[in-house]
PDB file of C-alpha atoms in Angstrom:
ATOM      1  CA  UNK A  22     -14.160   4.066   7.374  1.00 68.00           C
ATOM      2  CA  UNK A  23     -14.204   2.170   4.095  1.00 80.00           C
ATOM      3  CA  UNK A  24     -13.464   3.491   0.647  1.00 91.00           C
ATOM      4  CA  UNK A  25     -15.471   2.884  -2.509  1.00 95.00           C
ATOM      5  CA  UNK A  26     -13.300   1.087  -5.068  1.00 97.00           C
ATOM      6  CA  UNK A  27     -13.971   1.944  -8.712  1.00 97.00           C
ATOM      7  CA  UNK A  28     -12.313  -0.414 -11.158  1.00 97.00           C
ATOM      8  CA  UNK A  29     -11.140   0.102 -14.738  1.00 96.00           C
ATOM      9  CA  UNK A  30     -13.718   1.469 -17.144  1.00 97.00           C
ATOM     10  CA  UNK A  31     -16.386   1.976 -14.480  1.00 97.00           C
ATOM     11  CA  UNK A  32     -18.008   5.426 -14.165  1.00 97.00           C
ATOM     12  CA  UNK A  33     -15.922   8.001 -12.322  1.00 97.00           C
ATOM     13  CA  UNK A  34     -17.730   9.546  -9.347  1.00 94.00           C
ATOM     14  CA  UNK A  35     -17.295  13.070  -8.036  1.00 95.00           C
ATOM     15  CA  UNK A  36     -15.580  13.714  -4.701  1.00 96.00           C
ATOM     16  CA  UNK A  37     -12.230  12.995  -3.096  1.00 97.00           C
ATOM     17  CA  UNK A  38     -10.357  10.198  -4.837  1.00 98.00           C
ATOM     18  CA  UNK A  39      -7.009   8.467  -5.103  1.00 98.00           C
ATOM     19  CA  UNK A  40      -5.832   6.837  -8.327  1.00 98.00           C
ATOM     20  CA  UNK A  41      -3.589   3.826  -7.660  1.00 98.00           C
ATOM     21  CA  UNK A  42      -0.816   4.138 -10.245  1.00 98.00           C
ATOM     22  CA  UNK A  43       1.922   1.570 -10.542  1.00 97.00           C
ATOM     23  CA  UNK A  44       2.711  -1.760 -12.119  1.00 95.00           C
ATOM     24  CA  UNK A  45      -0.201  -4.122 -12.714  1.00 92.00           C
ATOM     25  CA  UNK A  46       0.324  -7.867 -12.501  1.00 87.00           C
ATOM     26  CA  UNK A  47       0.292  -9.578 -15.880  1.00 80.00           C
ATOM     27  CA  UNK A  48      -1.834 -12.665 -16.421  1.00 76.00           C
ATOM     28  CA  UNK A  49       1.173 -14.366 -18.040  1.00 76.00           C
ATOM     29  CA  UNK A  50       3.216 -14.133 -14.824  1.00 72.00           C
ATOM     30  CA  UNK A  51       0.631 -13.830 -12.056  1.00 76.00           C
ATOM     31  CA  UNK A  52       1.687 -12.250  -8.793  1.00 88.00           C
ATOM     32  CA  UNK A  53      -0.646 -10.811  -6.158  1.00 90.00           C
ATOM     33  CA  UNK A  54      -1.753  -7.249  -6.790  1.00 93.00           C
ATOM     34  CA  UNK A  55      -0.673  -4.607  -4.306  1.00 95.00           C
ATOM     35  CA  UNK A  56      -3.840  -2.565  -4.928  1.00 97.00           C
ATOM     36  CA  UNK A  57      -6.282  -4.365  -2.578  1.00 96.00           C
ATOM     37  CA  UNK A  58      -3.948  -3.675   0.358  1.00 97.00           C
ATOM     38  CA  UNK A  59      -3.567  -0.039  -0.722  1.00 98.00           C
ATOM     39  CA  UNK A  60      -7.372   0.339  -0.940  1.00 98.00           C
ATOM     40  CA  UNK A  61      -7.762  -1.234   2.502  1.00 97.00           C
ATOM     41  CA  UNK A  62      -5.190   1.146   4.009  1.00 98.00           C
ATOM     42  CA  UNK A  63      -6.785   4.162   2.329  1.00 98.00           C
ATOM     43  CA  UNK A  64     -10.181   3.189   3.736  1.00 97.00           C
ATOM     44  CA  UNK A  65      -8.734   2.681   7.225  1.00 96.00           C
ATOM     45  CA  UNK A  66      -6.812   5.965   7.273  1.00 96.00           C
ATOM     46  CA  UNK A  67      -9.436   8.168   5.578  1.00 97.00           C
ATOM     47  CA  UNK A  68     -11.207  10.515   7.990  1.00 94.00           C
ATOM     48  CA  UNK A  69     -12.722  13.041   5.610  1.00 92.00           C
ATOM     49  CA  UNK A  70     -16.338  14.108   5.718  1.00 90.00           C
ATOM     50  CA  UNK A  71     -17.115  12.845   2.222  1.00 93.00           C
ATOM     51  CA  UNK A  72     -16.638   9.242   1.098  1.00 95.00           C
ATOM     52  CA  UNK A  73     -13.269   8.457  -0.483  1.00 97.00           C
ATOM     53  CA  UNK A  74     -13.114   6.767  -3.874  1.00 98.00           C
ATOM     54  CA  UNK A  75     -10.146   4.592  -4.801  1.00 98.00           C
ATOM     55  CA  UNK A  76      -9.630   4.412  -8.565  1.00 98.00           C
ATOM     56  CA  UNK A  77      -7.979   1.195  -9.716  1.00 98.00           C
ATOM     57  CA  UNK A  78      -6.826   0.575 -13.301  1.00 97.00           C
ATOM     58  CA  UNK A  79      -7.289  -3.171 -12.754  1.00 95.00           C
ATOM     59  CA  UNK A  80     -10.352  -4.805 -14.272  1.00 92.00           C
ATOM     60  CA  UNK A  81     -13.151  -6.104 -12.079  1.00 90.00           C
ATOM     61  CA  UNK A  82     -13.207  -9.903 -12.188  1.00 83.00           C
ATOM     62  CA  UNK A  83     -10.232  -9.860 -14.590  1.00 77.00           C
ATOM     63  CA  UNK A  84     -12.390  -8.791 -17.545  1.00 81.00           C
ATOM     64  CA  UNK A  85     -10.073  -6.892 -19.870  1.00 83.00           C
ATOM     65  CA  UNK A  86     -11.032  -4.002 -22.145  1.00 85.00           C
ATOM     66  CA  UNK A  87     -12.174  -4.874 -25.662  1.00 88.00           C
ATOM     67  CA  UNK A  88      -9.775  -2.267 -27.035  1.00 91.00           C
ATOM     68  CA  UNK A  89      -6.435  -1.099 -25.624  1.00 91.00           C
ATOM     69  CA  UNK A  90      -7.360   2.535 -26.249  1.00 96.00           C
ATOM     70  CA  UNK A  91     -10.490   2.179 -24.095  1.00 94.00           C
ATOM     71  CA  UNK A  92      -8.319   1.201 -21.125  1.00 95.00           C
ATOM     72  CA  UNK A  93      -5.763   3.958 -21.759  1.00 96.00           C
ATOM     73  CA  UNK A  94      -8.477   6.592 -22.132  1.00 97.00           C
ATOM     74  CA  UNK A  95     -10.171   5.533 -18.862  1.00 97.00           C
ATOM     75  CA  UNK A  96      -6.864   5.587 -16.975  1.00 97.00           C
ATOM     76  CA  UNK A  97      -5.983   9.006 -18.384  1.00 97.00           C
ATOM     77  CA  UNK A  98      -9.380  10.417 -17.404  1.00 98.00           C
ATOM     78  CA  UNK A  99      -9.236   8.813 -13.951  1.00 98.00           C
ATOM     79  CA  UNK A 100      -5.743  10.190 -13.253  1.00 98.00           C
ATOM     80  CA  UNK A 101      -6.844  13.659 -14.391  1.00 97.00           C
ATOM     81  CA  UNK A 102      -9.948  13.585 -12.177  1.00 97.00           C
ATOM     82  CA  UNK A 103      -8.258  12.097  -9.094  1.00 98.00           C
ATOM     83  CA  UNK A 104      -7.540  14.300  -6.100  1.00 98.00           C
ATOM     84  CA  UNK A 105      -4.218  12.442  -5.787  1.00 98.00           C
ATOM     85  CA  UNK A 106      -2.317  10.059  -8.039  1.00 98.00           C
ATOM     86  CA  UNK A 107      -0.571   7.634  -5.711  1.00 98.00           C
ATOM     87  CA  UNK A 108       2.334   5.775  -7.307  1.00 98.00           C
ATOM     88  CA  UNK A 109       3.483   2.550  -5.640  1.00 98.00           C
ATOM     89  CA  UNK A 110       6.353   0.944  -7.527  1.00 98.00           C
ATOM     90  CA  UNK A 111       7.620  -2.354  -6.101  1.00 96.00           C
ATOM     91  CA  UNK A 112       9.873  -2.644  -9.147  1.00 95.00           C
ATOM     92  CA  UNK A 113      10.551  -6.165 -10.413  1.00 93.00           C
ATOM     93  CA  UNK A 114      11.780  -6.261 -14.002  1.00 92.00           C
ATOM     94  CA  UNK A 115      10.365  -9.757 -14.585  1.00 90.00           C
ATOM     95  CA  UNK A 116       7.036  -9.598 -12.757  1.00 91.00           C
ATOM     96  CA  UNK A 117       6.187  -5.903 -12.236  1.00 91.00           C
ATOM     97  CA  UNK A 118       8.317  -3.859 -14.634  1.00 91.00           C
ATOM     98  CA  UNK A 119       6.108  -0.744 -14.597  1.00 92.00           C
ATOM     99  CA  UNK A 120       7.189   0.677 -17.951  1.00 93.00           C
ATOM    100  CA  UNK A 121       3.901   2.524 -18.478  1.00 95.00           C
ATOM    101  CA  UNK A 122       4.122   3.717 -14.874  1.00 96.00           C
ATOM    102  CA  UNK A 123       7.343   5.553 -15.726  1.00 96.00           C
ATOM    103  CA  UNK A 124       5.547   7.573 -18.400  1.00 97.00           C
ATOM    104  CA  UNK A 125       2.552   8.271 -16.171  1.00 97.00           C
ATOM    105  CA  UNK A 126       4.790   9.501 -13.370  1.00 98.00           C
ATOM    106  CA  UNK A 127       6.535  11.853 -15.781  1.00 97.00           C
ATOM    107  CA  UNK A 128       3.160  13.255 -16.789  1.00 98.00           C
ATOM    108  CA  UNK A 129       1.802  13.561 -13.242  1.00 98.00           C
ATOM    109  CA  UNK A 130       4.878  14.656 -11.258  1.00 98.00           C
ATOM    110  CA  UNK A 131       4.427  18.367 -12.102  1.00 98.00           C
ATOM    111  CA  UNK A 132       0.705  18.326 -11.188  1.00 97.00           C
ATOM    112  CA  UNK A 133       1.083  18.871  -7.435  1.00 97.00           C
ATOM    113  CA  UNK A 134      -1.199  15.837  -6.951  1.00 98.00           C
ATOM    114  CA  UNK A 135       1.351  12.992  -7.082  1.00 98.00           C
ATOM    115  CA  UNK A 136       2.894  10.860  -4.337  1.00 98.00           C
ATOM    116  CA  UNK A 137       5.673   8.337  -5.013  1.00 98.00           C
ATOM    117  CA  UNK A 138       6.204   5.133  -3.060  1.00 98.00           C
ATOM    118  CA  UNK A 139       9.349   3.115  -3.803  1.00 98.00           C
ATOM    119  CA  UNK A 140      10.116   0.256  -1.415  1.00 98.00           C
ATOM    120  CA  UNK A 141      13.873  -0.148  -0.964  1.00 97.00           C
ATOM    121  CA  UNK A 142      13.482  -3.917  -0.559  1.00 97.00           C
ATOM    122  CA  UNK A 143      11.832  -4.517  -3.947  1.00 96.00           C
ATOM    123  CA  UNK A 144      13.748  -6.700  -6.444  1.00 95.00           C
ATOM    124  CA  UNK A 145      15.084  -3.734  -8.477  1.00 95.00           C
ATOM    125  CA  UNK A 146      15.112  -0.575  -6.322  1.00 96.00           C
ATOM    126  CA  UNK A 147      17.910   0.941  -8.426  1.00 97.00           C
ATOM    127  CA  UNK A 148      15.390   1.154 -11.298  1.00 96.00           C
ATOM    128  CA  UNK A 149      13.360   3.672  -9.280  1.00 97.00           C
ATOM    129  CA  UNK A 150      16.306   6.026  -8.752  1.00 97.00           C
ATOM    130  CA  UNK A 151      15.394   8.290 -11.680  1.00 97.00           C
ATOM    131  CA  UNK A 152      11.771   8.607 -10.503  1.00 98.00           C
ATOM    132  CA  UNK A 153      12.918   9.531  -6.997  1.00 98.00           C
ATOM    133  CA  UNK A 154      15.185  12.191  -8.493  1.00 98.00           C
ATOM    134  CA  UNK A 155      12.351  13.613 -10.646  1.00 98.00           C
ATOM    135  CA  UNK A 156      10.066  13.588  -7.601  1.00 98.00           C
ATOM    136  CA  UNK A 157      12.584  15.791  -5.792  1.00 98.00           C
ATOM    137  CA  UNK A 158      12.641  18.228  -8.709  1.00 98.00           C
ATOM    138  CA  UNK A 159       8.859  18.681  -8.499  1.00 98.00           C
ATOM    139  CA  UNK A 160       8.375  18.472  -4.733  1.00 98.00           C
ATOM    140  CA  UNK A 161       6.560  15.124  -4.947  1.00 98.00           C
ATOM    141  CA  UNK A 162       6.504  13.354  -1.562  1.00 98.00           C
ATOM    142  CA  UNK A 163       8.516  10.106  -1.635  1.00 98.00           C
ATOM    143  CA  UNK A 164       7.872   7.268   0.807  1.00 98.00           C
ATOM    144  CA  UNK A 165       9.336   3.783   1.263  1.00 98.00           C
ATOM    145  CA  UNK A 166       6.338   1.910   2.701  1.00 98.00           C
ATOM    146  CA  UNK A 167       2.804   1.416   1.443  1.00 98.00           C
ATOM    147  CA  UNK A 168       1.236   2.785   4.666  1.00 98.00           C
ATOM    148  CA  UNK A 169       3.520   5.829   4.460  1.00 98.00           C
ATOM    149  CA  UNK A 170       2.629   6.395   0.807  1.00 98.00           C
ATOM    150  CA  UNK A 171      -1.077   6.154   1.643  1.00 98.00           C
ATOM    151  CA  UNK A 172      -0.660   8.657   4.497  1.00 98.00           C
ATOM    152  CA  UNK A 173       1.150  11.097   2.172  1.00 98.00           C
ATOM    153  CA  UNK A 174      -1.634  10.775  -0.420  1.00 98.00           C
ATOM    154  CA  UNK A 175      -4.322  11.479   2.168  1.00 98.00           C
ATOM    155  CA  UNK A 176      -2.325  14.437   3.502  1.00 97.00           C
ATOM    156  CA  UNK A 177      -2.482  16.027   0.048  1.00 97.00           C
ATOM    157  CA  UNK A 178      -6.268  15.657  -0.002  1.00 96.00           C
ATOM    158  CA  UNK A 179      -6.522  17.082   3.536  1.00 94.00           C
ATOM    159  CA  UNK A 180      -4.284  19.990   2.525  1.00 90.00           C
ATOM    160  CA  UNK A 181      -6.448  20.784  -0.474  1.00 74.00           C
ATOM    161  CA  UNK A 182      -9.619  20.631   1.619  1.00 63.00           C
ATOM    162  CA  UNK A 183      -8.034  22.975   4.162  1.00 57.00           C
ATOM    163  CA  UNK A 184      -6.874  25.355   1.448  1.00 55.00           C
ATOM    164  CA  UNK A 185     -10.339  25.396  -0.116  1.00 49.00           C
ATOM    165  CA  UNK A 186     -11.913  26.090   3.275  1.00 42.00           C
ATOM    166  CA  UNK A 187      -9.514  28.973   3.886  1.00 35.00           C
ATOM    167  CA  UNK A 188     -10.327  30.456   0.502  1.00 35.00           C
ATOM    168  CA  UNK A 189     -14.005  30.507   1.349  1.00 33.00           C
ATOM    169  CA  UNK A 190     -15.083  27.552  -0.761  1.00 35.00           C
TER     170      UNK A 190
END
């Protein structure tokens, strides 16, 4: 089953969704984005009754926001609306530093809707140590592979759907 991908600043639909949080490639030092693979895996693994939406903070066709605040406001709204905020942090201090990601994780870790993926073979895995520790403090699932992180994110959605069904709604 495929997932609908909603890119930065596009309207946010209702229904189950995963926000893809983590470092975004910079145009100054282009590296391939990890998000298309994450969206593909989410679509493959999703087996819910409703369509799944993948929320990506990257711009469609590379068209950036006219104002920085517009981008930040969309990302903040999308993370708040998402069923799960899935963090994938292949930390590379030169190419994918993820400084904003650190702040976002701190905001989202206590929500009960976060998943943290930190590959041990990334260029700077020691720079994820603090996030892994914080994840443990808040019961955030931590995974080391992208497929494992995707599975943990979908498990949270499935758990919420099951809990809602048990509660009669």
